[in-house]
XYZ file of C-alpha atoms in Angstrom:
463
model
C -18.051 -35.921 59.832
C -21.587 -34.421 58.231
C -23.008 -34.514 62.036
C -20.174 -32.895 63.361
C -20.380 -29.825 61.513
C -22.813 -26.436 62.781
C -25.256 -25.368 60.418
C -23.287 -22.047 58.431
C -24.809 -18.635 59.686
C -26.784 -16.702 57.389
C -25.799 -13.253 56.920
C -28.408 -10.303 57.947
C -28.970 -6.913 57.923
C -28.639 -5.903 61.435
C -31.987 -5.060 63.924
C -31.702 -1.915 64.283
C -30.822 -0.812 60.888
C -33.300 -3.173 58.999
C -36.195 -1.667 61.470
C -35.441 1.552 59.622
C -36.008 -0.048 55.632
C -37.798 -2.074 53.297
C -34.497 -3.325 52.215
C -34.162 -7.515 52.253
C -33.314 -8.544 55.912
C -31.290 -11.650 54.828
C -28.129 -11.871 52.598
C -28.142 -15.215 51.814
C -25.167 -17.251 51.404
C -22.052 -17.186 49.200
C -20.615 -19.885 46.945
C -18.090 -20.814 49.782
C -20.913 -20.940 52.456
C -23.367 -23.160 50.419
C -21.164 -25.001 49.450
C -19.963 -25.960 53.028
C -23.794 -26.211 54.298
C -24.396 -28.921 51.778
C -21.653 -30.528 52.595
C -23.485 -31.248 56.144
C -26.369 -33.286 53.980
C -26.185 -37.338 55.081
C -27.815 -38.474 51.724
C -30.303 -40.568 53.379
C -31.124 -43.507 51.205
C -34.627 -42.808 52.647
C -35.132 -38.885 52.476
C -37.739 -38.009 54.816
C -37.495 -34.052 53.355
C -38.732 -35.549 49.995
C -41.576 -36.304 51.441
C -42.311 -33.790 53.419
C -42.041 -31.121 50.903
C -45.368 -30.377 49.125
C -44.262 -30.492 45.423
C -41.670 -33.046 46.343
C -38.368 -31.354 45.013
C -35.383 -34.029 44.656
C -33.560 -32.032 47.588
C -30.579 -34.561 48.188
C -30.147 -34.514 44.462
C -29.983 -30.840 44.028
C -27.878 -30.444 47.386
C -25.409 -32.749 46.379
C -24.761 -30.648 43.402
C -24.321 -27.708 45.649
C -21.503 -29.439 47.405
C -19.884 -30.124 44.503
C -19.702 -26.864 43.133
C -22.554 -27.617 40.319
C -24.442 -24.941 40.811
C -26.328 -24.885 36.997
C -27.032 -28.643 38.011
C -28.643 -27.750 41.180
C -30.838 -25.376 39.449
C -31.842 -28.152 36.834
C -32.616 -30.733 39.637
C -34.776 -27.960 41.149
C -36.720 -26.905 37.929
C -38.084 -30.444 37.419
C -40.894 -29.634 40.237
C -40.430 -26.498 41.417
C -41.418 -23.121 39.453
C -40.637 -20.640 42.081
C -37.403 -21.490 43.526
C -36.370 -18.325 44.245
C -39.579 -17.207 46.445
C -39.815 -20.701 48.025
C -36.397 -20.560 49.918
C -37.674 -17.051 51.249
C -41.243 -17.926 52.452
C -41.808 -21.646 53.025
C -42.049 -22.641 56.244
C -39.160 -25.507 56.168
C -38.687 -25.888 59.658
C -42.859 -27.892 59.573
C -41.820 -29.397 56.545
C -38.477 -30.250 55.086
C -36.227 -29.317 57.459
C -38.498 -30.347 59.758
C -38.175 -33.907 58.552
C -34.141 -33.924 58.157
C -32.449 -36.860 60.315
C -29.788 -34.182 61.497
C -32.480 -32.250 63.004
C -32.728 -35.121 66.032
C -29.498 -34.414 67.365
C -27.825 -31.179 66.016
C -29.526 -28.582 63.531
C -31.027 -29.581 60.245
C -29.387 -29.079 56.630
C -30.692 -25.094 55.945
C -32.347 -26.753 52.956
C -34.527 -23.430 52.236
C -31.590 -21.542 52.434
C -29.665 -23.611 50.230
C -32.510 -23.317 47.550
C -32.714 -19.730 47.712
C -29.026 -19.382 47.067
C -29.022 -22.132 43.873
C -32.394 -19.794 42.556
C -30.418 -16.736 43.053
C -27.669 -17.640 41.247
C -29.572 -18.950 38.482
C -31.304 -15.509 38.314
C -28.041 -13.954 38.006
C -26.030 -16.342 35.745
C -28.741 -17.414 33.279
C -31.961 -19.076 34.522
C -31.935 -22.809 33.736
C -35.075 -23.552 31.273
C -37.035 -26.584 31.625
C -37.842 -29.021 29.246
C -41.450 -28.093 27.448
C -43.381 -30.552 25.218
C -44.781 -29.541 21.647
C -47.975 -27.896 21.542
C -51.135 -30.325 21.990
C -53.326 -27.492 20.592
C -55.418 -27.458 23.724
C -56.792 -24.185 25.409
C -56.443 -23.967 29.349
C -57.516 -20.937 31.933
C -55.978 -20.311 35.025
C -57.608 -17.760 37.325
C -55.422 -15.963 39.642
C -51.697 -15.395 39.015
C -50.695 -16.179 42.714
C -48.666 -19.223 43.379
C -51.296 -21.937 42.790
C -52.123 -20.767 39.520
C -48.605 -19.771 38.440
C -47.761 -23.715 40.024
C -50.655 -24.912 37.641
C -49.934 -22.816 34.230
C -45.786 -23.595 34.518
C -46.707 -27.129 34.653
C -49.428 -27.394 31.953
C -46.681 -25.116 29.295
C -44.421 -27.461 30.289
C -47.056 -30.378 29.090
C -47.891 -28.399 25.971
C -50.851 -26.981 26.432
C -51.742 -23.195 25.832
C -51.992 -21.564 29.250
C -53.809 -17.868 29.925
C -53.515 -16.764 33.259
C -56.461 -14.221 34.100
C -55.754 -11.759 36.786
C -57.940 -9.813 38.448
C -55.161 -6.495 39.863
C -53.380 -4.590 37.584
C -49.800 -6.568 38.384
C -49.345 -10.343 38.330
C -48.296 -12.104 41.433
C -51.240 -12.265 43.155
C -50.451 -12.472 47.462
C -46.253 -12.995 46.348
C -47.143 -9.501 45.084
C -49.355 -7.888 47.734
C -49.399 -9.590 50.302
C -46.074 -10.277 51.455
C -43.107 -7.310 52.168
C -40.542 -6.221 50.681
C -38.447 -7.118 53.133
C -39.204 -10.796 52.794
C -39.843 -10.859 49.110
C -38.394 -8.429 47.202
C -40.397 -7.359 43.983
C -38.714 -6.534 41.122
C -35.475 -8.344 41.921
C -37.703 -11.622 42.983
C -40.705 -11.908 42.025
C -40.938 -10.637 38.593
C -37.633 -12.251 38.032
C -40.204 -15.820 38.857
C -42.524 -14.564 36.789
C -41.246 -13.609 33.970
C -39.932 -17.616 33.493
C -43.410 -18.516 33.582
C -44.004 -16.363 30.749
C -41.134 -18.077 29.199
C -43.115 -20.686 28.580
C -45.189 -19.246 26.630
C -47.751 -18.535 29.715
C -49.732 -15.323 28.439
C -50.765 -13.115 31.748
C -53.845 -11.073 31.385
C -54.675 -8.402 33.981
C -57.067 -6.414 34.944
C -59.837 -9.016 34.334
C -62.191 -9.856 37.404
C -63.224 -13.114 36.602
C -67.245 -13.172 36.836
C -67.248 -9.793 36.336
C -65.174 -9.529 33.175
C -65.616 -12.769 31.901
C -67.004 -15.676 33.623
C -65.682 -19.282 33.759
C -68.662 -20.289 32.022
C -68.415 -18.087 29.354
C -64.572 -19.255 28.853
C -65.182 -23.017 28.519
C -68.461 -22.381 26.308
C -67.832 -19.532 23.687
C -63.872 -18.861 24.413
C -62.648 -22.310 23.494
C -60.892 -23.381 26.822
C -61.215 -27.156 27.388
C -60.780 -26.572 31.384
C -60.427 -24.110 34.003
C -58.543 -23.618 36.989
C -59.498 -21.390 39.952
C -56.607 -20.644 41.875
C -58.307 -17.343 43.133
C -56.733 -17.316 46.330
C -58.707 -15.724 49.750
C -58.612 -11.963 49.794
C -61.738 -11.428 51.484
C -60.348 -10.132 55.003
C -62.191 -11.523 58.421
C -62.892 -9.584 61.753
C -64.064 -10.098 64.813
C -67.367 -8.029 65.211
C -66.566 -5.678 67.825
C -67.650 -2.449 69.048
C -65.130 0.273 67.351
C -64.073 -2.028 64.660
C -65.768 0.969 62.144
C -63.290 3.812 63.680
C -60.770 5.603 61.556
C -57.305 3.814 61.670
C -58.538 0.481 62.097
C -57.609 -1.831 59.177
C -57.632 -5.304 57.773
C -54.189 -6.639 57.197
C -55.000 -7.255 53.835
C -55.396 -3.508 52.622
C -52.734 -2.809 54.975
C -50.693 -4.984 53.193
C -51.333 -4.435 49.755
C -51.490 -0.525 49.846
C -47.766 -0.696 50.895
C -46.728 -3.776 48.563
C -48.639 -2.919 45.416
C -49.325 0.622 45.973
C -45.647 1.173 47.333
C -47.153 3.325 50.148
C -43.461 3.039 52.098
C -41.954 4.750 49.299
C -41.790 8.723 49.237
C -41.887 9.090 45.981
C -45.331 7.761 45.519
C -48.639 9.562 46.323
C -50.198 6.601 47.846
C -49.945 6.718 51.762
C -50.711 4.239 54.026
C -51.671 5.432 58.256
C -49.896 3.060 60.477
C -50.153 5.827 63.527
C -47.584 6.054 66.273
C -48.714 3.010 68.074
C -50.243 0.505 66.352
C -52.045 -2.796 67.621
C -51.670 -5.682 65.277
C -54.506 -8.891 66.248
C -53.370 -11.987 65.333
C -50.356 -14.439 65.399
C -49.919 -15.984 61.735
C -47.143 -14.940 59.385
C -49.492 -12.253 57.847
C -49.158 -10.568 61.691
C -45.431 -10.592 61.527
C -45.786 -9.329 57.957
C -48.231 -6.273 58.803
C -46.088 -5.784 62.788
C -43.097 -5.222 60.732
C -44.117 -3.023 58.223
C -45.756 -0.620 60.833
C -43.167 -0.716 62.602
C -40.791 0.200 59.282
C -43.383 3.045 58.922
C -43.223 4.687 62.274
C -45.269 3.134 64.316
C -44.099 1.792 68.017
C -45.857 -1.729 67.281
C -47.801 -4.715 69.903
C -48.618 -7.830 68.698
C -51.966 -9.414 70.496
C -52.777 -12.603 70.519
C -54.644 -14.782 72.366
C -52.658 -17.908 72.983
C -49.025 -18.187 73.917
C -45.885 -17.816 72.096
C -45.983 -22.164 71.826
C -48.711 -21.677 70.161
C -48.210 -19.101 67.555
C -48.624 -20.341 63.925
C -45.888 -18.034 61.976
C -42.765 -19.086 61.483
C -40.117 -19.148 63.902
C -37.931 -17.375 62.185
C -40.247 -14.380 61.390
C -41.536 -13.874 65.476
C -37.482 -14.062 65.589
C -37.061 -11.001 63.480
C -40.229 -9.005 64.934
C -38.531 -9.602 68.179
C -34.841 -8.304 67.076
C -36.528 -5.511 65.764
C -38.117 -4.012 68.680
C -42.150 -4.956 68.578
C -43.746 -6.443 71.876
C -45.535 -9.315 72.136
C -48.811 -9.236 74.175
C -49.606 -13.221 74.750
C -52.723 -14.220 76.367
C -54.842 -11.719 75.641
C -57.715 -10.865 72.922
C -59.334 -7.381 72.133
C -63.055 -6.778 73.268
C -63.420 -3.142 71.982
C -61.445 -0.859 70.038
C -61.752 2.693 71.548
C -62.154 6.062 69.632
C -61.875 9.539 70.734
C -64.726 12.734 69.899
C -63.217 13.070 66.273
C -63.909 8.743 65.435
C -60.319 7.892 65.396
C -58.441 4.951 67.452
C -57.317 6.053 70.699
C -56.803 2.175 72.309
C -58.026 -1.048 72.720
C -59.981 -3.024 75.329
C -58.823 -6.394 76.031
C -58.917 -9.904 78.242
C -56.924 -12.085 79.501
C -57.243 -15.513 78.283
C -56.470 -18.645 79.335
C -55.934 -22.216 77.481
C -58.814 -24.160 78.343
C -59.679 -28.106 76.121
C -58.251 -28.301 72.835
C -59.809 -27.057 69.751
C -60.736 -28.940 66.442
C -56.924 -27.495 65.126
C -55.559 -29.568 67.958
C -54.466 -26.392 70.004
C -55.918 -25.559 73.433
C -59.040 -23.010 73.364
C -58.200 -19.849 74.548
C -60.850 -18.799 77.379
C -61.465 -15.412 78.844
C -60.824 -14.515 82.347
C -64.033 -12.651 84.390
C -62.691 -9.281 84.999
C -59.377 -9.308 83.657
C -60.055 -6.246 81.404
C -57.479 -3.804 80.624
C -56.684 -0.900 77.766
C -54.144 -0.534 75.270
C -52.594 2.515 73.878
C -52.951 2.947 70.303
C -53.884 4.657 67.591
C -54.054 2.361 64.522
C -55.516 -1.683 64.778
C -54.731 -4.236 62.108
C -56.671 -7.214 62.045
C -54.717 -10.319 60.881
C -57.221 -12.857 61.657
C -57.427 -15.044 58.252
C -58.849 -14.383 55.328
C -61.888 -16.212 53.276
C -62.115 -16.560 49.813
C -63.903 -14.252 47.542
C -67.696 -15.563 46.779
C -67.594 -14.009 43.415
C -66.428 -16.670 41.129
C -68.689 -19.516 42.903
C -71.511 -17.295 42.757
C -71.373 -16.988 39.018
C -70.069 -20.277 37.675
C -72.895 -22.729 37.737
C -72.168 -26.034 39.146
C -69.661 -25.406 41.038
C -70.235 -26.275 45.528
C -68.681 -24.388 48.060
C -68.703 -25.185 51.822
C -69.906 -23.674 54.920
C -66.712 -21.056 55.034
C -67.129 -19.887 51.434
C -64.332 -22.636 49.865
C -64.745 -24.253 46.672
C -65.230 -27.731 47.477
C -62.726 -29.908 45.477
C -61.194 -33.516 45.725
C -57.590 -34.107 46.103
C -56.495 -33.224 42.735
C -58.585 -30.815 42.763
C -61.420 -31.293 40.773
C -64.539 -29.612 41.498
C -68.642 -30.872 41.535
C -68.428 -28.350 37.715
C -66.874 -31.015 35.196
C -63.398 -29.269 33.076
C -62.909 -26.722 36.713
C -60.784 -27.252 38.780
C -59.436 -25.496 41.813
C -56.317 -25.223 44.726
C -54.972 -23.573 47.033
C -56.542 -20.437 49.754
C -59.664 -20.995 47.092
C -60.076 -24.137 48.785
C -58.410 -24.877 51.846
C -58.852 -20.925 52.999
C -55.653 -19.101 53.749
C -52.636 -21.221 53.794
C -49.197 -21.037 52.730
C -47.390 -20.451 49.442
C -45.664 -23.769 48.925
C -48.958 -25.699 49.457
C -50.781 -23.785 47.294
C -48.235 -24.396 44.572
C -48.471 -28.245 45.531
C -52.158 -27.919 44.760
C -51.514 -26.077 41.922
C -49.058 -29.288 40.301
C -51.386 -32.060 41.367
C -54.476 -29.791 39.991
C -52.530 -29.755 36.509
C -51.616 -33.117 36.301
C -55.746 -33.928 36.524
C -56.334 -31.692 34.073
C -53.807 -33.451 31.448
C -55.903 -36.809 32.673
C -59.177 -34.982 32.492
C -58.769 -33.438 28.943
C -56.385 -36.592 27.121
C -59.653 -39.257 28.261
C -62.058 -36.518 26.702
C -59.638 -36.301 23.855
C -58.944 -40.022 23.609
């Protein structure tokens, strides 16, 4: 019977109102509806989701308590390994990972396991979050640098151990790239991501901000004179890339990060604040990753009649389906095949268009996707007057720079083993810091295993 039944629609603001706001684009489901998607799970005695899922929540276990009505259980079943429940089910990119490993995906659709999550986190929001279990206090000092999801991963689970966790962040509101980076209208704020962080604080996390780590302090100076028996660097990448093009200095063109962050953190959508962002009337965003979508959609939500450019095809774009879905609904073109060679100003140094190529795919590249190569005379211009490059970011060089010890590799990442210890004994490190940009749930997963070495690392110094 499981097979037989369709995955439940999730409700949604509609295209062309949601194109208009920075208002949440999806509803979510009910009681009723969750309850009948869970019901679709097989409860595979072999659960390839499990696996697939990079902090490895029981997801059977919680999902069977969905379809049963247990909602408070679900939460508890989700607590055990997961401190961000609530943002998870909005950003993760289940249909590579989880649902991208469920059995019912071969021949139907799979179990909406993200949506199911977000629902159970929701309602725990709403009808008393479910604490988890904490240990005494071991009277051990630990620093966690960054308050994005890696470090917020890494602090929940080291409170949870016992030890005493400071989070040192370097903007003047925690969250790190849940905060800035992503919109509104994927993650709301206040209602969301506070609501996460404020149960990290519950156990008994303490969040510092406005503290630039090797500026401020330095991780040196926290594990010699401030007590702290190890650090972790969970830092993130904010330091924006571009492609080194004539025009790339002209008025209006941007990095997606400050793009990004002036409207998130700086609430540069909102009216009421003096803290504008220029999207233009037509702006070009360069790129194809979620952080694309993100910065298409929000210049199109601020005026702006928006083209996406990118220089592979729609195969082989790397944001989730679901977001290219929602750019599409909401009205911005796609512009495959094709990468900019100059940005164009006018007699005042503002954008007035773009210069591009054609590309084609040639031999596959060391990512396993086909090189895109240009084609000889295949130039043509784009309208515009606003560029946003979301090419990937790198991380910040400040923090290697002044912690001594501590290796980086050729693109500016900390180097670090698998649970993330670093070449500096007592520092560790996950997440962007390391692997360069990447996604929110595997920086949390880095963020877990990084915490669980450090419990090794300081018990055997301890023993």
């Amino acid at each position: 019977m499981a097979d037989r039944l369709p995955r439940v629609p999730v409700r949604e603001q509609a295209p062309e109102v949601r194109a208009t706001n920075f208002e949440e684009v999806c509803y979510g489901y009910d009681e009723q509806e969750a309850m009948l998607e869970a019901s679709r799970c097989l409860h595979c005695k072999n659960p390839r989701c499990v696996s697939a899922c990079p902090v490895n929540v029981s997801i059977p276990e919680f999902i069977a308590a969905v379809a049963a009505g247990d909602f408070k259980g679900a939460a508890s079943v989700i607590a055990r390994d997961s401190s961000l429940p609530a943002i998870c089910g909005r950003v993760c990119p289940q249909e590579t990972q989880c649902e991208g490993s469920c059995i019912l995906g071969i021949k139907s659709e799979p179990v909406a396991i993200g949506k199911l999550e977000r629902f159970v986190a929701d309602w725990s929001l709403q009808n008393g979050s479910c604490d988890a279990e904490k240990a005494p206090s071991n009277g051990y000092k630990v620093a966690v640098v960054g308050s994005g999801p890696s470090g917020l991963a890494c602090a929940a689970d080291l409170a949870k151990m016992g030890y005493d966790v400071t989070i040192f962040e370097a903007l003047h509101k925690a969250g790190g790239v849940l905060e800035y980076g992503i919109p509104e209208f994927r993650l709301p704020k206040e209602k969301i991501v506070a609501a996460e962080i404020s149960k990290v604080r519950s156990l008994g996390v303490r969040i510092e901000t406005d503290v630039v780590v090797g500026r401020t302090v330095t991780v040196d100076s926290l594990l010699d004179n401030e007590g702290f028996s190890a650090v972790f660097i969970g830092s993130g990448a904010g330091l924006p890339r571009f492609m080194n093009i004539p025009g790339e200095n002209l008025n209006g063109v941007f990095s997606a990060n400050e793009f990004l962050t002036r409207n998130n953190l700086m609430k540069a959508y909102r009216h009421d604040y003096r803290t504008p962002v220029y999207a233009g009337n037509k702006a070009v965003v360069v790129g194809g990753g979620n952080v694309a979508m993100d910065a298409a959609r929000t210049a199109l939500r601020l005026g702006a009649d928006t083209t996406v450019v990118y220089r592979r095809t729609e195969k082989e774009l790397p944001a989730r389906r679901e977001e290219v879905h929602h750019a599409k609904e909401e009205g911005i073109r796609f512009m495959m095949l094709s990468n900019p060679v100059e940005i164009l100003g006018d007699e005042k140094g503002w954008v007035r268009g773009v210069r591009c190529i054609r590309m084609e795919l040639g031999e596959p590249d060391e990512s396993g996707r086909r090189s895109p190569v240009p084609v000889p005379g295949s130039e043509f211009e784009i309208e515009a007057d606003s560029v946003i490059m979301a090419l990937g970011t790198s991380p910040n060089p400040l923090i290697a720079r002044t912690t001594s010890g501590l290796e980086t590799n050729r693109r500016g990442c900390i180097t670090a083993d698998e649970d993330g210890a670093t070449t500096r004994p007592g520092v560790f490190a996950g997440g962007d810091a390391v692997t360069g940009a990447a996604t929110v749930i595997l920086a949390m997963g880095a963020g877990r295993k990084a915490a669980a070495a450090i419990d090794r690392y300081i018990k055997s110094r301890n023993a």
